Coordinates of C-alpha atoms in Angstrom, one line a residue:
Chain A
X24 CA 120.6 112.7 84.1
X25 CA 118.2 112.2 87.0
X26 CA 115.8 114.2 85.6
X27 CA 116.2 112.5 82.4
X28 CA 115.3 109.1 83.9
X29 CA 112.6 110.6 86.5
X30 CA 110.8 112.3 83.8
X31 CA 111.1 110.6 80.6
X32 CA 112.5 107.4 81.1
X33 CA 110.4 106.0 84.1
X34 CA 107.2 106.6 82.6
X35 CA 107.5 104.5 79.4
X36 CA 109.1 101.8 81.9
X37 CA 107.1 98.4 83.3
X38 CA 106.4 99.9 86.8
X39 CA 106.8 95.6 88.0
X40 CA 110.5 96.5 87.2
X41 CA 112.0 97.4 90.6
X42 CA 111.3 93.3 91.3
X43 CA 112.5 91.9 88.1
X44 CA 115.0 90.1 88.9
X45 CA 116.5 87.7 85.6
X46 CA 115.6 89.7 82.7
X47 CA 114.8 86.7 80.1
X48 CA 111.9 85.9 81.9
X49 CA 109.9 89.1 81.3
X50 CA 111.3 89.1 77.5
X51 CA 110.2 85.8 77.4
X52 CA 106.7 86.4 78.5
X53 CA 106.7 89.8 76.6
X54 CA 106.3 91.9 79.7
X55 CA 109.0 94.1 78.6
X56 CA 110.3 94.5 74.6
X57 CA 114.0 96.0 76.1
X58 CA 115.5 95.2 78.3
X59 CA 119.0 95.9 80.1
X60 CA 121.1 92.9 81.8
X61 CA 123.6 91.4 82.7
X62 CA 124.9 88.6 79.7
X63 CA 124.2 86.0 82.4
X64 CA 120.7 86.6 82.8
X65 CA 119.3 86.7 79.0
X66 CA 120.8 84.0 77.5
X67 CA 117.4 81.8 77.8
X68 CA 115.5 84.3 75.9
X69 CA 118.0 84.0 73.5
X70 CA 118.5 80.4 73.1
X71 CA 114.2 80.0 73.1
X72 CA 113.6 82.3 70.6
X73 CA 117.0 83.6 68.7
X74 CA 115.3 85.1 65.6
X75 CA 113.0 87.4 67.9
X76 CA 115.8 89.3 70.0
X77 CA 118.7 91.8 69.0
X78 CA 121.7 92.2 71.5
X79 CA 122.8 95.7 71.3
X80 CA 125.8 97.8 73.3
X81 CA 124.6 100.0 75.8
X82 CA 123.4 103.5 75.1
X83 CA 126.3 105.9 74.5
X84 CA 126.8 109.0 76.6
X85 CA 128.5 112.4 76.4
X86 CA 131.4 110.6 77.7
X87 CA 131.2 107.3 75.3
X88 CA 130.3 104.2 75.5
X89 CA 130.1 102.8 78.8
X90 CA 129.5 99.3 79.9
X91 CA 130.5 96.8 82.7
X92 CA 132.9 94.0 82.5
X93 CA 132.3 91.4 86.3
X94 CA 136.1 90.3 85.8
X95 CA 135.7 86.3 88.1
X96 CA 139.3 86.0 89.0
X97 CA 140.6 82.4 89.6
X98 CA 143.2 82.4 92.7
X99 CA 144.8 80.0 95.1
X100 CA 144.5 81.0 98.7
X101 CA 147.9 80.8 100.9
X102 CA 148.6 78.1 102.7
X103 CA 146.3 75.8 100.7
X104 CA 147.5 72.4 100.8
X105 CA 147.2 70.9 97.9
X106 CA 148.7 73.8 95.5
X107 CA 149.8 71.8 92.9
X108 CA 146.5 70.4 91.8
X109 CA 145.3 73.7 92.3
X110 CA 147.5 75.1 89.5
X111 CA 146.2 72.1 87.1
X112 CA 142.9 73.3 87.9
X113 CA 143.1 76.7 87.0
X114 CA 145.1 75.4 84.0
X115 CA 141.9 72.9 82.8
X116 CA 139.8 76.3 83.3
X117 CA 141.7 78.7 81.3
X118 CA 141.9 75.8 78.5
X119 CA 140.0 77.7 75.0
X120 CA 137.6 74.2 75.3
X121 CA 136.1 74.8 78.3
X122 CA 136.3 78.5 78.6
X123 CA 133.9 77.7 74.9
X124 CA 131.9 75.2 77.1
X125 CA 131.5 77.8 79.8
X126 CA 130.6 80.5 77.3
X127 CA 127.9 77.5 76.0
X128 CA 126.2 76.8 79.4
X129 CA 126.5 80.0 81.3
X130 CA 127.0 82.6 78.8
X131 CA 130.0 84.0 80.9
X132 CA 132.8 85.2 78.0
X133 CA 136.0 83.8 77.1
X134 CA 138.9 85.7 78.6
X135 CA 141.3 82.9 76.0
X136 CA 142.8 84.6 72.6
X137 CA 142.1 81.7 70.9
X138 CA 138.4 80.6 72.5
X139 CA 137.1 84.3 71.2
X140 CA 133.4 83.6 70.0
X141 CA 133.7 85.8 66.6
X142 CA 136.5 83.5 65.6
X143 CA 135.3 80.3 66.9
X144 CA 131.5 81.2 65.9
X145 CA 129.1 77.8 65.2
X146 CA 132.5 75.4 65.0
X147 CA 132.2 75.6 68.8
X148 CA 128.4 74.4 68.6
X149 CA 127.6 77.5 69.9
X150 CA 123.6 78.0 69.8
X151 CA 122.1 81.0 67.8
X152 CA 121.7 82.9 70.4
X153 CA 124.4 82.6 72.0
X154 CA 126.1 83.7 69.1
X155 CA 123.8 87.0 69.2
X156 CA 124.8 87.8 72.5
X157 CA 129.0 86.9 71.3
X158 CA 128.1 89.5 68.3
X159 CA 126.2 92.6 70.9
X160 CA 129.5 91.7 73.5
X161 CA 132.0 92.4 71.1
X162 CA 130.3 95.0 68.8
X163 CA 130.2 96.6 72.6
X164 CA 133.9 95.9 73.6
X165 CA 135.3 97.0 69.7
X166 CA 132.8 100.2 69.8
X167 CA 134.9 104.0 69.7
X168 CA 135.7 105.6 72.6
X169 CA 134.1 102.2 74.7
X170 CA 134.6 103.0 78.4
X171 CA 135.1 99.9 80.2
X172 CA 134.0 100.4 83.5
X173 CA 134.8 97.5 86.5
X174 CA 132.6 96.6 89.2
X175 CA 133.5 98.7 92.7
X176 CA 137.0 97.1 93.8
X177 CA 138.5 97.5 97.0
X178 CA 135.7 97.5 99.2
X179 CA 136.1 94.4 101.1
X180 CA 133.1 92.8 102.9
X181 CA 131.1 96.3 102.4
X182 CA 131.0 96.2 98.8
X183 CA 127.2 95.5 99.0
X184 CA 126.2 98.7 100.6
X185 CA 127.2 100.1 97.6
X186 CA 123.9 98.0 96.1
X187 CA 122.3 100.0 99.2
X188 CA 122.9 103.3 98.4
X189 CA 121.8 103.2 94.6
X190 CA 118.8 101.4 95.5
X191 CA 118.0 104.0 97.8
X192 CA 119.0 107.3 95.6
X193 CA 116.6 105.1 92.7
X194 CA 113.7 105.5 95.2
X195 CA 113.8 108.6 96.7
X196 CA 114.3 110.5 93.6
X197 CA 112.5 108.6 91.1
X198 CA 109.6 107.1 92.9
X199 CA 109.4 109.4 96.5
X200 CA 110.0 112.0 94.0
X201 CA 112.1 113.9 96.6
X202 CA 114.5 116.9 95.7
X203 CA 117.6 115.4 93.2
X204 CA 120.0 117.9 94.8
X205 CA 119.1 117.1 98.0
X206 CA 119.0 113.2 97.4
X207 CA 122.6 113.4 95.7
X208 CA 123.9 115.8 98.6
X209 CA 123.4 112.6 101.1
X210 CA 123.7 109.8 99.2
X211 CA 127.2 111.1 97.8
X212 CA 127.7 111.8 101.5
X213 CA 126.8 108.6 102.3
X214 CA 129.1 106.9 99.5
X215 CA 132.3 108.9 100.4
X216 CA 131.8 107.5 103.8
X217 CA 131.6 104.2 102.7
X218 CA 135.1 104.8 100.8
X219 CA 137.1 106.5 103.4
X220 CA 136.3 103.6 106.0
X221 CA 136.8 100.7 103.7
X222 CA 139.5 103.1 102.4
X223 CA 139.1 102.0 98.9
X224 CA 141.0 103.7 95.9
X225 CA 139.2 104.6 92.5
X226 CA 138.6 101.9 90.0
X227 CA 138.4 101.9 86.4
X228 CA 137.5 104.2 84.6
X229 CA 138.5 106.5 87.2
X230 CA 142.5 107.0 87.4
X231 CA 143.6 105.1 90.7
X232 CA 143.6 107.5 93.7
X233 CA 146.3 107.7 96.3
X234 CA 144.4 107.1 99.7
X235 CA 140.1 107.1 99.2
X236 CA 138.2 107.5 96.3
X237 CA 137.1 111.2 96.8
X238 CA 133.9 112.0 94.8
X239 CA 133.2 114.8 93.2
X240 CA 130.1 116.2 94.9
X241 CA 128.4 119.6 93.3
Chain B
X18 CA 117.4 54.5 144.7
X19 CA 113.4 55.3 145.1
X20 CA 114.2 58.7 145.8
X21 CA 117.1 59.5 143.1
X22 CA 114.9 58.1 140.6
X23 CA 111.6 60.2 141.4
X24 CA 113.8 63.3 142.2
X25 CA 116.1 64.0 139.5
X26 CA 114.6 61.3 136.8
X27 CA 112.0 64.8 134.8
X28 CA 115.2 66.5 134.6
X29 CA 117.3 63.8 133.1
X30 CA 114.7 62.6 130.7
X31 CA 114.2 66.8 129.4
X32 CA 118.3 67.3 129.5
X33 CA 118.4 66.3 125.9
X34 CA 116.1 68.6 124.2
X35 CA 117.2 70.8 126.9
X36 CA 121.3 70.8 125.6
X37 CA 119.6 70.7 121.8
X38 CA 117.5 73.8 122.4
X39 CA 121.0 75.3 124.6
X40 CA 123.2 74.3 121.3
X41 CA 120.8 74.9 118.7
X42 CA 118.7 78.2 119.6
X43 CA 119.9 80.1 122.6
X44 CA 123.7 79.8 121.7
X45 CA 123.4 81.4 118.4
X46 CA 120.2 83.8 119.9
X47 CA 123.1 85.0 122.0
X48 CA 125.6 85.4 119.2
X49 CA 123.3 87.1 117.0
X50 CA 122.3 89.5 119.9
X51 CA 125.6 90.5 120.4
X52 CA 126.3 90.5 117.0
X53 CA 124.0 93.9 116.9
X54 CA 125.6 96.0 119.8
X55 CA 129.2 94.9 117.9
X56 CA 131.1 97.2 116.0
X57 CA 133.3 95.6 113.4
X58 CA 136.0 96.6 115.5
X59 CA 134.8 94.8 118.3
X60 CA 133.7 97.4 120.5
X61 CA 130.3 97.7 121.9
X62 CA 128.3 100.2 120.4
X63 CA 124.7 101.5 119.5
X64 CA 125.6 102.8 116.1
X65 CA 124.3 99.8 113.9
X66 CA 120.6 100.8 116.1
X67 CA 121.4 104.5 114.7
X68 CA 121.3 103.7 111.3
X69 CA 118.6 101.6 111.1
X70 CA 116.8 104.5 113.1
X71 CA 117.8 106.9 110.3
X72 CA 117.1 104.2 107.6
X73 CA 114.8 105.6 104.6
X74 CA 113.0 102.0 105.1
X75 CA 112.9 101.6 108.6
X76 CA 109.4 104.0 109.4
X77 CA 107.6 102.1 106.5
X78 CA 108.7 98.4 107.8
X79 CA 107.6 99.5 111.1
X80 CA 104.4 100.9 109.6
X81 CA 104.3 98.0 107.5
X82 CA 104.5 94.8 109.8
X83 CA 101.8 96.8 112.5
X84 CA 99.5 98.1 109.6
X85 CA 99.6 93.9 108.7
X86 CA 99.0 92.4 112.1
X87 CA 96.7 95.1 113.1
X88 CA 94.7 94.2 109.6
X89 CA 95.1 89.7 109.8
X90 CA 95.2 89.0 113.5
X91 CA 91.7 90.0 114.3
X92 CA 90.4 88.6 111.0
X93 CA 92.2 85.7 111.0
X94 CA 91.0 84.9 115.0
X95 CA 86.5 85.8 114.0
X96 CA 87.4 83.4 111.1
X97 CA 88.9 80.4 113.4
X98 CA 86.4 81.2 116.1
X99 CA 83.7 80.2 113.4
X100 CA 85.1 77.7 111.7
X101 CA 86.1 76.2 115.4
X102 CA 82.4 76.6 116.6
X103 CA 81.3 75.2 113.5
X104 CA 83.6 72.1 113.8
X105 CA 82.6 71.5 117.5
X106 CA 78.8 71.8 116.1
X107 CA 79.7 68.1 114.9
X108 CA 77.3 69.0 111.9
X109 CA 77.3 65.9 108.9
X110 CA 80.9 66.3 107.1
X111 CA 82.4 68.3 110.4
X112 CA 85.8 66.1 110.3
X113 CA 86.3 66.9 106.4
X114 CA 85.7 70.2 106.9
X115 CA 87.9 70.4 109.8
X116 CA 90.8 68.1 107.4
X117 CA 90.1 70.8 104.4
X118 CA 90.2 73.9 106.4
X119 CA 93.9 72.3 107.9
X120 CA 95.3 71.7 104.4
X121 CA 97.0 75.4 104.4
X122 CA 98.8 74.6 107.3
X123 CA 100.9 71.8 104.9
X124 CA 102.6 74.3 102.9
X125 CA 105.2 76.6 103.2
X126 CA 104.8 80.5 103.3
X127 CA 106.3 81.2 100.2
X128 CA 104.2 77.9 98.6
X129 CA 101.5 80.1 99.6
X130 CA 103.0 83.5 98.0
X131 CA 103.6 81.7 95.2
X132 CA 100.2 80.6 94.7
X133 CA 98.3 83.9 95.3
X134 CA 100.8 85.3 92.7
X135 CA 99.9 83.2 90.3
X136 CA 96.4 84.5 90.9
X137 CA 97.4 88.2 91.1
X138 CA 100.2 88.8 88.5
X139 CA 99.7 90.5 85.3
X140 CA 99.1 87.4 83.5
X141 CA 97.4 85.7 86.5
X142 CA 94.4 84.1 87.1
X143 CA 92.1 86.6 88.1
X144 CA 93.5 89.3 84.9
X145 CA 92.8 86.1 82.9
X146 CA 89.0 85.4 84.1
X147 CA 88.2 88.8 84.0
X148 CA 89.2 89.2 80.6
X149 CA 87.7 86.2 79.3
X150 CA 84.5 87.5 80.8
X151 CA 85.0 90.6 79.1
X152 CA 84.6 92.9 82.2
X153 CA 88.1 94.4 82.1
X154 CA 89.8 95.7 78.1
X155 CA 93.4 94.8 79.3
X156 CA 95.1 92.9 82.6
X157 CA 95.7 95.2 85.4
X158 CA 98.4 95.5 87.9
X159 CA 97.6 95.1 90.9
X160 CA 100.5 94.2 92.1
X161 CA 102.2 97.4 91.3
X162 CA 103.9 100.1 93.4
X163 CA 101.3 102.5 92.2
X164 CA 98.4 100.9 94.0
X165 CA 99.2 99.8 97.5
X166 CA 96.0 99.0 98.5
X167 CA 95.6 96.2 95.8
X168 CA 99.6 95.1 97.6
X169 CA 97.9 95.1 100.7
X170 CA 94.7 92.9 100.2
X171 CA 96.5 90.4 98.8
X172 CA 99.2 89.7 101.3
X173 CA 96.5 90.3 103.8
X174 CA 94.2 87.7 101.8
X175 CA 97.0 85.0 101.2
X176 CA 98.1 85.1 105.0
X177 CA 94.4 84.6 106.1
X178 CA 94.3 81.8 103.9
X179 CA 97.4 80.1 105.1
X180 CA 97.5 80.7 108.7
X181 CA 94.3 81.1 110.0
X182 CA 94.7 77.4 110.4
X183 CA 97.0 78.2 113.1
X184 CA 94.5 79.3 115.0
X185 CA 91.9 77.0 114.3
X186 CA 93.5 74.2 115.2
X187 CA 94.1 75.7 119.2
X188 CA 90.8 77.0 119.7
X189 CA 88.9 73.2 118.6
X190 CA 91.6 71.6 120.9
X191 CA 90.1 74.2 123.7
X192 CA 86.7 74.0 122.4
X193 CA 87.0 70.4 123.7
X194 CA 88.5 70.6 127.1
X195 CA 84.6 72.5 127.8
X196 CA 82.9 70.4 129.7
X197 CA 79.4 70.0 127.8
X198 CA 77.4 69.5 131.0
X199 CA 78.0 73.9 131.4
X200 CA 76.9 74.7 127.9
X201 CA 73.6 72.1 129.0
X202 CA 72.9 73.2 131.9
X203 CA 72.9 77.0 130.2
X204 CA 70.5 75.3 127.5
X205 CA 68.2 74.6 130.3
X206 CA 68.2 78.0 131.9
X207 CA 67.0 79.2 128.8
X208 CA 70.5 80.9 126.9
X209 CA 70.1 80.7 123.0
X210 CA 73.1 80.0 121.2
X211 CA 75.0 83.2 120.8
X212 CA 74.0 83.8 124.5
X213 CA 75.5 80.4 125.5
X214 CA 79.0 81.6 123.0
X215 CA 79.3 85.2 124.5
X216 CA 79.0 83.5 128.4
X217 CA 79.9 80.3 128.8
X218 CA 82.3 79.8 126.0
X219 CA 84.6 82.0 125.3
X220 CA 85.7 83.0 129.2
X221 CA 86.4 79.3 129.4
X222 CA 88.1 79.5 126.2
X223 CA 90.0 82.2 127.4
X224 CA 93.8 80.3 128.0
X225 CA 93.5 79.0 124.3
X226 CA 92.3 82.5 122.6
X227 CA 95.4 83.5 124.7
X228 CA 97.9 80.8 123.2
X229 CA 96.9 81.0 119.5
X230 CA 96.9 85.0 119.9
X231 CA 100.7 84.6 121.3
X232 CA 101.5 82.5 118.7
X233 CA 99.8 84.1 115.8
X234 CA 101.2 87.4 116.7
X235 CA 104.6 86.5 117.1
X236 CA 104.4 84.8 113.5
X237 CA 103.0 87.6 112.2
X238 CA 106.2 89.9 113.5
X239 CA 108.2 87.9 111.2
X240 CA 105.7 88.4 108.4
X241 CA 108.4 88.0 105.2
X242 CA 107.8 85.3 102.2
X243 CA 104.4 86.1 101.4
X244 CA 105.2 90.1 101.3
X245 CA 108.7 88.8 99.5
X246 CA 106.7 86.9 96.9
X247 CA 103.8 89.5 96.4
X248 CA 105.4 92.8 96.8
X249 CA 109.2 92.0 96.4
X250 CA 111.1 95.1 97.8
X251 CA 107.9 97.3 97.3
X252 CA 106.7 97.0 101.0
X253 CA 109.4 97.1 103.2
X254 CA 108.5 95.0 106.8
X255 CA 110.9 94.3 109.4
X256 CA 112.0 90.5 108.7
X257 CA 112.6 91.9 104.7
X258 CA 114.8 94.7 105.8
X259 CA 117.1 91.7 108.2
X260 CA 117.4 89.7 104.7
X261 CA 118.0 92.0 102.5
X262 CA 120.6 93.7 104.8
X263 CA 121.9 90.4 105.3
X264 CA 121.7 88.8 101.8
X265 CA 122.3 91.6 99.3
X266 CA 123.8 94.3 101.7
X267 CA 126.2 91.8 103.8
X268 CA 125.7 93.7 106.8
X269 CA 125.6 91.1 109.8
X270 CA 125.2 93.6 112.2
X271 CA 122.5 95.5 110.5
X272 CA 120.9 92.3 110.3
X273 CA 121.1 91.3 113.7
X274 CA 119.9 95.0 114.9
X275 CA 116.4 94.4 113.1
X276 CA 116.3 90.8 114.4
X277 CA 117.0 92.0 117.8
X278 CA 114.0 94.3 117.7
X279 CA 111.9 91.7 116.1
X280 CA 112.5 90.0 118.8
X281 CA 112.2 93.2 121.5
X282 CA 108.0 93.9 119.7
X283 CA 107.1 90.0 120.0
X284 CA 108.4 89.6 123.8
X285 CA 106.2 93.0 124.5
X286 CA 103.7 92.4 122.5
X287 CA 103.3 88.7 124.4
X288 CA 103.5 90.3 127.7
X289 CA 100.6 92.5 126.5
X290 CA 98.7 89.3 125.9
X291 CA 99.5 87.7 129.3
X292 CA 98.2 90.7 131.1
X293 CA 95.6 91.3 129.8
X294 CA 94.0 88.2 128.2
X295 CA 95.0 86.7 132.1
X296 CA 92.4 83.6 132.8
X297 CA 91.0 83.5 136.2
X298 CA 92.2 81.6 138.5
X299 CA 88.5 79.4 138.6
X300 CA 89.4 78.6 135.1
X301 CA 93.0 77.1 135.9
X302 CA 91.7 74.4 138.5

């Protein structure tokens, strides 16, 4: 896969990448023609120029269709003193109206039966491009054998290294062009570290782990 | 009374900013020094110095941040020099120069990296110019991983612009305190002008090459927007590697470790000036 993205990928790819930071901007200004993003961070291009752009699912794999879901969790922390207001909070949140009005502005998906975008559609004043992205999201969530992957759980205040050592595996192997065997050797070594002392199980799609994530290292 | 108020009045009148700078600067200096030798656990430990030793970005951000001041100090101090002579010239239009050559010193760092990108980027300025007068086929990237050098001049050219100013401003201030009668009594014995520059003024300017050269430097250790805006993570330098280990790694102690030896360079590096760039003691009377 390495290879695949050292050899073929990377050359065809806008070397300004590695600073890109919010997608729609470079589609925008036609830098780059695709482009892979987070939902939160295309929506301008979407809503500028709706006719011009296609959402799709992410590529499929030998193991299906993979793709990230950021699950923002609404909680109430112990001992807070004004709990009941809290609840009516969370309740005005989770209402399909506003979870549509948050899908409007901010492009972040209704986790509301009855707010779902396909079934709502333009009767929410939902923008054209917004409705694009609603159409790629769901295509992507509806597709065979999807494989809904969640963002590394468990990890406490060290999730970020995690940022650290992909970062770091992208530049030594793709752009240092050092060894990928010798680059995955360390870096995994580095990762399982990272697990064993945050002592974080696996997360979906792996099947949860009694005790550390253990990786599986070649 | 005469003598309380003569004795002790200096040190009342400097205890505010005293207790602001204690509160404000060395309180957390101290936190975030121990912050570095911390382990999470508590315990005192070298390990967070360890892994910013074995860092993959740690030799380049070294390399980096010297390979910078090495390349703008020197420039940026000729460049003040002659725009501070030129000032002191009082040549027609001297103050407007002086007030137009200051301007950089209004904006922020990143203002400045912004501005230089807009010159530099793929659709910049300069791509835009040369392609309206033909002499390039399509925009090029200079500020792209695969030509460093391109990176380099222009961080190097947008902190010259912006903070040679700095300077500037110290050595016209010292250029002042030189008593004219030296620099006419050398016209008289027959020194032309670069003679009278070489003797007469820059010994006696000697204490304010010293404090712009200490302050400069020291600035320059902490060299971060303008690569930030220019380069993004492409050239790693030592006050990058603290954010980003702070901002998208959440590593306090990480952080603090390359702060601390931010800190450990520019107090070496400023006792390197003292030494050597030491004034004689004529010069202090």
């Amino acid at each position: 896969m390495w290879q695949f993205f050292r050899d073929e990928l990377w050359p065809v790819v806008n070397p300004g990448s590695i600073n890109f930071e919010f997608m729609q901007e470079q589609l925008l200004a036609e830098e780059v023609w695709i482009g892979w993003d987070h939902t939160a961070r295309v929506p301008e291009a979407l809503k500028q120029k709706p006719d011009d752009f296609l959402a799709v699912p992410a590529p499929r794999g030998p193991e299906g269709l993979g793709f990230m879901t950021v699950v923002a969790g609404l909680g109430i922390p112990a001992g807070a003193p004004n709990r009941a207001e809290a609840e009516e909070l969370i309740d005005y949140l989770t209402r399909p109206l506003t979870q549509i009005a948050t899908l409007r502005e901010v492009a972040f998906f209704p986790v509301v039966q009855e707010a779902e975008p396909t079934t709502i559609g333009g009767l929410a004043g939902l923008s054209r491009g917004v409705q694009v992205l609603a159409d790629g999201v769901a295509k992507q969530s509806a597709a065979p054998n999807a494989v809904v992957t969640l963002l590394p759980a468990g990890l406490g205040g060290r999730a970020g290294e995690i940022n650290k050592i992909y970062r770091d595996a992208f530049t030594r192997i793709v752009i240092n062009r050092e060894a990928i065997s010798t680059v995955l050797a360390q870096e995994g070594q580095n990762l399982q570290n990272l697990l064993n002392e945050t002592g974080a199980p696996c997360w979906p799609p792996d099947p949860p782990s009694i005790g550390p994530c253990q990786l599986e290292l070649e | 009374m005469q003598v309380w108020r003569t004795a002790s009045l200096p040190y009342l009148l400097i205890l505010p900013a005293l207790l602001f700078l204690l509160v404000f600067f060395v309180y957390p200096l101290a936190q975030a020094f121990l912050v570095a030798f911390q382990s999470p656990q508590g315990e005192v430990t070298l390990q967070h110095f360890q892994r910013m030793w074995r860092d993959i970005n740690f030799q380049p951000a070294v390399r980096n941040t010297f390979l910078l001041i090495v390349l703008i100090v020197p420039l940026q101090l000729v460049l003040a020099l002659i725009i501070a002579l030129l000032v002191h010239s009082r040549f027609w239009g001297a103050s407007a120069f002086l007030y137009v050559c200051a301007i950089p010193l209004g904006i922020s760092d990143l203002a400045a990296g912004i501005v230089w990108l807009s010159i530099f980027a793929e659709r910049g300025y300069l791509n835009s110019i040369l392609q309206g007068l033909g002499l390039v086929d399509s925009p090029f990237l200079y500020l792209s991983y695969q030509h460093p050098e391109w990176l380099f001049t222009a961080i190097i050219l947008t902190e010259v612009w912006r903070a040679t100013a700095i300077v500037m401003i110290v050595l016209v201030a010292g250029l002042q305190m030189i008593p004219r009668d030296y620099l006419e009594a050398a016209e008289l014995c027959g020194a032309g002008p670069f003679q009278r520059i070489w003797y007469v003024i820059l010994p006696l300017l000697k204490p304010s090459l010293q404090t712009a050269l200490i302050i400069r430097t020291i600035f320059a250790f902490e060299v971060f927007a303008v690569v930030l805006v220019l380069a993004g993570r492409l050239i790693p330098v030592l006050a990058g590697e603290s954010f980003f280990w702070y901002m998208d790694y959440r590593n306090t102690h990480m952080a603090a470790a390359y702060a601390v030896l931010i800190m450990v360079l520019s107090t070496l590096v400023t006792w390197l000036y003292l030494k050597l760039l030491r004034p004689r003691e004529e010069l202090l009377a």
